[in-house]
């Protein structure tokens, strides 16, 4: 199997080898040391400001999205949410569920967020801003500097869902005034799914300390207290946390976050160069290094997905709903190389020869 989806992604041999081992008991000094190291490296790779903390939630990215909404906002808040696709809409649903007052900034499909979009909400009494910085459902990447400047000007508490953007695109919590950053194990960290990570600055920690979270499992105040001893309140995905530790140390050894971003960027650039002669349109105005969204001009996206999977052993990322037949995505995160790009391109060219896709006349 060759996996070009956006999560779970291909893991390297270091991560795979750990996955074959017995999972150890975790209420030990050794596991606490490992967790302290995980927190230290996560703060380093996100450029978190002094006094920040990292919390590891056993749950998918949506678990940390919900935990964030429940712990840093309350009935006194009024937040702006960028809604340009499925994951932006998920924050809308979460705020609705937890009675957080919100206003949507709706972005038409494929279009990006502009200064004009934001100017409408200038000095309107909002307290927070939530954005999925890479709307993975359609492959659209927003301008984080633009958002950061708007939030700084208006004194807004900024939550950035960087689940598929962390390690693929440049993010700097301190310089971009990000109060909460969310990511997950199965994206560019290239580990199995099951762990999501929330990095919190001092303002976020203060909010958590002053808000009563009506949840046992998602109480971040409890998670922070347990983190002081290198532990979690409940049994975590121990094996995945050990894999994350190995992966973080590997990235650190190989030059750190900027080196990893460059590696992924090179794979993305190589693929986008090689796809030019095939009948596809890149259908996002601003792209992340993590994924390329493609609209097939002469075939159904769902057919391409199924044939590649069933006949070539290659997974691309399908879409559902209204986009099922019009859009698929090719990921560039995980243990992929430019040679893997060649394998996919050759398979697509073979589909062309077979008449399944063909050049538009």
Coordinates of N, CA and C in Angstrom, one line a residue, residues 125-220:
X125 N -16.7 44.1 19.1 CA -17.0 43.5 20.5 C -16.7 42.0 20.6
X126 N -16.1 41.4 19.6 CA -15.7 40.0 19.7 C -14.6 39.8 20.7
X127 N -14.6 38.6 21.3 CA -13.6 38.3 22.3 C -12.6 37.2 21.8
X128 N -13.0 36.4 20.8 CA -12.2 35.3 20.4 C -12.3 35.0 18.9
X129 N -11.4 34.3 18.4 CA -11.3 34.0 16.9 C -10.9 32.5 16.8
X130 N -11.6 31.7 16.0 CA -11.3 30.3 15.8 C -11.1 30.1 14.3
X131 N -10.0 29.4 13.9 CA -9.8 29.1 12.5 C -9.1 27.7 12.4
X132 N -9.6 27.0 11.5 CA -8.9 25.8 11.0 C -8.0 26.3 9.9
X133 N -6.7 26.5 10.2 CA -5.8 27.2 9.3 C -5.6 26.6 8.0
X134 N -5.7 25.2 8.0 CA -5.7 24.5 6.7 C -7.1 23.8 6.6
X135 N -8.0 24.3 5.8 CA -9.3 23.6 5.7 C -9.1 22.4 4.8
X136 N -8.7 21.3 5.5 CA -8.3 20.1 4.8 C -9.3 19.5 3.9
X137 N -10.6 19.7 4.2 CA -11.7 19.1 3.4 C -11.6 19.6 2.0
X138 N -11.1 20.8 1.7 CA -11.0 21.3 0.3 C -9.5 21.7 0.0
X139 N -8.6 21.5 0.9 CA -7.2 21.8 0.7 C -6.9 23.3 0.7
X140 N -7.7 24.1 1.3 CA -7.4 25.6 1.3 C -6.7 26.0 2.6
X141 N -5.6 26.8 2.4 CA -4.8 27.3 3.5 C -5.0 28.8 3.6
X142 N -5.3 29.2 4.8 CA -5.6 30.7 5.1 C -4.3 31.4 5.5
X143 N -4.3 32.7 5.3 CA -3.2 33.5 5.6 C -3.1 33.8 7.1
X144 N -2.3 33.1 7.8 CA -2.2 33.2 9.3 C -1.7 34.5 9.8
X145 N -0.8 35.1 9.0 CA -0.3 36.5 9.4 C -1.4 37.5 9.3
X146 N -2.3 37.4 8.3 CA -3.4 38.3 8.2 C -4.4 38.1 9.4
X147 N -4.6 36.9 9.8 CA -5.5 36.6 10.9 C -4.9 37.1 12.2
X148 N -3.6 36.9 12.3 CA -2.9 37.3 13.5 C -2.9 38.8 13.7
X149 N -2.7 39.5 12.7 CA -2.7 41.0 12.7 C -4.1 41.5 13.1
X150 N -5.2 40.9 12.5 CA -6.5 41.3 12.9 C -6.8 41.0 14.4
X151 N -6.4 39.8 14.8 CA -6.7 39.5 16.2 C -5.9 40.4 17.2
X152 N -4.7 40.7 16.9 CA -3.9 41.5 17.7 C -4.5 42.9 17.8
X153 N -4.9 43.4 16.7 CA -5.5 44.8 16.6 C -6.8 44.8 17.4
X154 N -7.6 43.7 17.5 CA -8.8 43.7 18.1 C -8.8 43.1 19.5
X155 N -7.6 42.6 19.9 CA -7.5 42.0 21.2 C -8.2 40.7 21.4
X156 N -8.2 39.9 20.3 CA -9.0 38.7 20.3 C -8.1 37.5 20.7
X157 N -8.7 36.6 21.4 CA -8.1 35.3 21.9 C -8.1 34.4 20.7
X158 N -6.9 34.0 20.2 CA -6.8 33.2 18.9 C -6.6 31.7 19.1
X159 N -7.5 31.0 18.6 CA -7.4 29.5 18.6 C -7.1 29.1 17.1
X160 N -6.0 28.3 16.9 CA -5.7 27.8 15.6 C -5.7 26.3 15.6
X161 N -6.6 25.8 14.8 CA -6.5 24.3 14.5 C -5.5 24.1 13.4
X162 N -4.4 23.6 13.8 CA -3.3 23.3 12.8 C -3.1 21.8 12.7
X163 N -4.2 21.0 12.8 CA -4.1 19.6 12.8 C -3.3 19.0 11.6
X164 N -3.6 19.6 10.4 CA -2.9 19.1 9.2 C -1.8 20.0 8.7
X165 N -1.7 21.1 9.4 CA -0.7 22.1 9.0 C 0.6 22.1 9.8
X166 N 0.5 21.6 11.0 CA 1.7 21.6 11.9 C 2.7 20.7 11.2
X167 N 4.0 21.2 11.1 CA 5.1 20.5 10.5 C 5.1 20.6 9.0
X168 N 4.0 21.0 8.4 CA 4.0 21.2 7.0 C 4.1 22.6 6.5
X169 N 3.6 23.5 7.4 CA 3.6 25.0 7.1 C 4.2 25.7 8.3
X170 N 4.7 26.9 8.0 CA 5.3 27.7 9.1 C 4.3 28.2 10.1
X171 N 4.5 27.9 11.3 CA 3.6 28.4 12.4 C 4.5 28.8 13.6
X172 N 4.2 30.0 14.1 CA 5.0 30.5 15.2 C 4.0 31.1 16.2
X173 N 3.8 30.3 17.3 CA 2.8 30.8 18.3 C 3.1 32.2 18.9
X174 N 4.4 32.4 19.2 CA 4.8 33.6 19.9 C 4.7 34.8 18.9
X175 N 5.2 34.7 17.7 CA 5.2 35.8 16.8 C 3.8 36.1 16.2
X176 N 3.0 35.0 16.1 CA 1.7 35.2 15.5 C 0.6 35.3 16.5
X177 N 1.0 35.5 17.8 CA 0.1 35.7 18.9 C -1.0 34.7 19.0
X178 N -0.6 33.4 18.8 CA -1.6 32.3 18.9 C -1.7 31.8 20.4
X179 N -2.9 31.8 20.9 CA -3.1 31.4 22.3 C -3.3 29.9 22.4
X180 N -3.9 29.3 21.5 CA -4.1 27.8 21.5 C -3.8 27.3 20.1
X181 N -3.0 26.2 20.1 CA -2.7 25.5 18.8 C -3.0 24.0 19.0
X182 N -3.8 23.5 18.0 CA -4.2 22.1 18.1 C -3.6 21.3 16.9
X183 N -3.1 20.1 17.2 CA -2.7 19.2 16.2 C -2.9 17.8 16.5
X184 N -2.5 16.8 15.7 CA -2.9 15.4 15.9 C -1.7 14.5 15.5
X185 N -1.8 13.3 16.0 CA -0.7 12.3 15.8 C -0.6 11.8 14.4
X186 N -1.8 11.7 13.7 CA -1.8 11.0 12.4 C -1.6 11.8 11.2
X187 N -1.2 13.1 11.4 CA -0.9 13.9 10.2 C 0.6 14.0 10.0
X188 N 1.2 15.2 10.0 CA 2.7 15.2 9.7 C 3.6 14.6 10.8
X189 N 3.0 14.4 11.9 CA 3.7 13.6 12.9 C 3.9 12.2 12.5
X190 N 3.1 11.7 11.6 CA 3.2 10.4 11.0 C 3.2 9.2 11.9
X191 N 2.3 9.3 12.9 CA 2.1 8.2 13.9 C 0.7 7.7 13.7
X192 N 0.3 6.6 14.4 CA -1.1 6.2 14.3 C -2.0 7.2 14.9
X193 N -3.3 7.2 14.5 CA -4.3 8.1 15.1 C -4.5 7.7 16.5
X194 N -5.1 8.7 17.3 CA -5.5 8.4 18.6 C -5.0 9.4 19.7
X195 N -4.1 10.3 19.3 CA -3.6 11.3 20.2 C -3.8 12.7 19.5
X196 N -4.4 13.6 20.1 CA -4.4 15.0 19.7 C -3.7 15.9 20.7
X197 N -3.1 16.9 20.3 CA -2.2 17.8 21.2 C -2.7 19.2 21.2
X198 N -2.8 19.8 22.4 CA -3.2 21.2 22.5 C -2.1 21.9 23.2
X199 N -1.5 22.9 22.5 CA -0.5 23.8 23.1 C -1.1 25.1 23.5
X200 N -0.9 25.4 24.8 CA -1.6 26.5 25.4 C -0.6 27.6 25.9
X201 N -0.8 28.8 25.6 CA 0.0 29.9 26.2 C -0.5 30.3 27.5
X202 N 0.1 31.3 28.2 CA -0.3 31.7 29.5 C -1.7 32.2 29.6
X203 N -2.1 32.9 28.5 CA -3.5 33.5 28.5 C -4.5 32.3 28.5
X204 N -4.2 31.3 27.7 CA -5.1 30.2 27.6 C -5.1 29.4 29.0
X205 N -4.0 29.3 29.6 CA -4.0 28.6 30.9 C -4.8 29.4 31.9
X206 N -4.7 30.7 31.9 CA -5.4 31.5 32.8 C -6.9 31.4 32.6
X207 N -7.3 31.3 31.3 CA -8.7 31.1 31.0 C -9.2 29.7 31.6
X208 N -8.4 28.7 31.3 CA -8.7 27.4 31.8 C -8.9 27.4 33.3
X209 N -8.0 28.1 34.0 CA -8.1 28.1 35.5 C -9.4 28.9 36.0
X210 N -10.0 29.7 35.1 CA -11.1 30.5 35.6 C -12.4 30.1 35.0
X211 N -12.4 29.0 34.2 CA -13.6 28.5 33.6 C -13.9 27.1 34.2
X212 N -15.1 26.8 34.6 CA -15.5 25.5 35.1 C -15.9 24.7 33.9
X213 N -15.1 23.7 33.6 CA -15.4 22.8 32.5 C -16.4 21.7 32.9
X214 N -17.5 21.6 32.2 CA -18.6 20.6 32.6 C -18.3 19.3 31.9
X215 N -17.1 18.7 32.2 CA -16.8 17.4 31.6 C -15.7 16.8 32.5
X216 N -15.7 15.6 32.6 CA -14.6 14.9 33.4 C -13.5 14.6 32.4
X217 N -13.7 14.0 31.3 CA -12.6 13.6 30.4 C -11.9 14.8 29.7
X218 N -12.7 15.8 29.4 CA -12.1 17.0 28.7 C -11.8 18.1 29.6
X219 N -11.6 17.9 30.8 CA -11.2 19.0 31.8 C -9.7 19.3 31.6
X220 N -9.4 20.4 30.9 CA -8.0 20.7 30.7 C -7.3 21.1 32.0

